Amino acid sequence: MAVGLKKGHKVTPNTRKPRPSTRKGTLTKHAKFVRDLVREVCGFAPYEKRAMELLKISKDKRALKFCKKKLGTHLRGKRKREEMAQTLQKMRKAAKAAEQK
């Protein structure tokens, strides 16, 4: 039949390879290793230290405003604040573990 929804020559759909852009931004093992190494060697930037000090005294909103001003966008500021909070948590946990030994 030459009319209707199924008209024309029957073809199989072309399967396409995923584009490299779909992987952009995903964290690889190597990138994670390099970032951790750099953090270990260089430590924290002065603004990160200040953000951690603000978080220590429970000034979360002020820490967000500070990070936002330094990094440019609200989302980047939120991510940085969360990262600093996680780091503080790890430091506290490590201190507690060292204290118990």
PDB file of C-alpha atoms in Angstrom, residues 42-95:
ATOM      1  CA  CYS A  42      49.163  22.328  47.611  1.00  0.00           C
ATOM      2  CA  GLY A  43      46.508  22.346  50.328  1.00  0.00           C
ATOM      3  CA  PHE A  44      43.647  24.828  50.250  1.00  0.00           C
ATOM      4  CA  ALA A  45      43.442  28.254  48.665  1.00  0.00           C
ATOM      5  CA  PRO A  46      43.104  31.185  51.085  1.00  0.00           C
ATOM      6  CA  TYR A  47      39.454  31.730  50.156  1.00  0.00           C
ATOM      7  CA  GLU A  48      38.735  28.041  50.833  1.00  0.00           C
ATOM      8  CA  LYS A  49      40.346  28.328  54.268  1.00  0.00           C
ATOM      9  CA  ARG A  50      38.164  31.340  55.035  1.00  0.00           C
ATOM     10  CA  ALA A  51      35.048  29.490  53.847  1.00  0.00           C
ATOM     11  CA  MET A  52      35.931  26.595  56.171  1.00  0.00           C
ATOM     12  CA  GLU A  53      36.383  29.013  59.080  1.00  0.00           C
ATOM     13  CA  LEU A  54      32.917  30.420  58.399  1.00  0.00           C
ATOM     14  CA  LEU A  55      31.471  26.899  58.323  1.00  0.00           C
ATOM     15  CA  LYS A  56      33.207  26.046  61.624  1.00  0.00           C
ATOM     16  CA  ILE A  57      31.309  28.846  63.369  1.00  0.00           C
ATOM     17  CA  SER A  58      28.006  27.782  61.737  1.00  0.00           C
ATOM     18  CA  LYS A  59      27.828  30.703  59.304  1.00  0.00           C
ATOM     19  CA  ASP A  60      26.568  28.607  56.389  1.00  0.00           C
ATOM     20  CA  LYS A  61      24.732  31.394  54.638  1.00  0.00           C
ATOM     21  CA  ARG A  62      27.701  33.757  54.937  1.00  0.00           C
ATOM     22  CA  ALA A  63      29.983  30.990  53.609  1.00  0.00           C
ATOM     23  CA  LEU A  64      27.687  30.585  50.598  1.00  0.00           C
ATOM     24  CA  LYS A  65      27.656  34.323  49.926  1.00  0.00           C
ATOM     25  CA  PHE A  66      31.445  34.413  50.224  1.00  0.00           C
ATOM     26  CA  CYS A  67      31.970  31.426  47.895  1.00  0.00           C
ATOM     27  CA  LYS A  68      29.436  32.836  45.445  1.00  0.00           C
ATOM     28  CA  LYS A  69      31.308  36.137  45.299  1.00  0.00           C
ATOM     29  CA  LYS A  70      34.645  34.393  44.765  1.00  0.00           C
ATOM     30  CA  LEU A  71      33.458  31.831  42.194  1.00  0.00           C
ATOM     31  CA  GLY A  72      30.942  33.858  40.224  1.00  0.00           C
ATOM     32  CA  THR A  73      27.749  31.790  40.263  1.00  0.00           C
ATOM     33  CA  HIS A  74      25.286  30.552  42.868  1.00  0.00           C
ATOM     34  CA  LEU A  75      25.611  26.906  41.829  1.00  0.00           C
ATOM     35  CA  ARG A  76      29.421  26.957  41.951  1.00  0.00           C
ATOM     36  CA  GLY A  77      29.205  28.600  45.367  1.00  0.00           C
ATOM     37  CA  LYS A  78      26.845  25.899  46.643  1.00  0.00           C
ATOM     38  CA  ARG A  79      29.104  23.142  45.332  1.00  0.00           C
ATOM     39  CA  LYS A  80      32.180  24.678  46.914  1.00  0.00           C
ATOM     40  CA  ARG A  81      30.411  25.130  50.252  1.00  0.00           C
ATOM     41  CA  GLU A  82      29.342  21.473  50.194  1.00  0.00           C
ATOM     42  CA  GLU A  83      32.887  20.394  49.306  1.00  0.00           C
ATOM     43  CA  MET A  84      34.318  22.430  52.193  1.00  0.00           C
ATOM     44  CA  ALA A  85      31.687  21.027  54.589  1.00  0.00           C
ATOM     45  CA  GLN A  86      32.609  17.464  53.521  1.00  0.00           C
ATOM     46  CA  THR A  87      36.299  18.249  54.040  1.00  0.00           C
ATOM     47  CA  LEU A  88      35.596  19.582  57.534  1.00  0.00           C
ATOM     48  CA  GLN A  89      33.630  16.425  58.328  1.00  0.00           C
ATOM     49  CA  LYS A  90      36.539  14.243  57.172  1.00  0.00           C
ATOM     50  CA  MET A  91      38.973  16.312  59.241  1.00  0.00           C
ATOM     51  CA  ARG A  92      36.803  15.916  62.355  1.00  0.00           C
ATOM     52  CA  LYS A  93      36.494  12.180  61.752  1.00  0.00           C
ATOM     53  CA  ALA A  94      40.274  11.834  61.295  1.00  0.00           C
ATOM     54  CA  ALA A  95      40.909  13.860  64.469  1.00  0.00           C
TER      55      ALA A  95
END
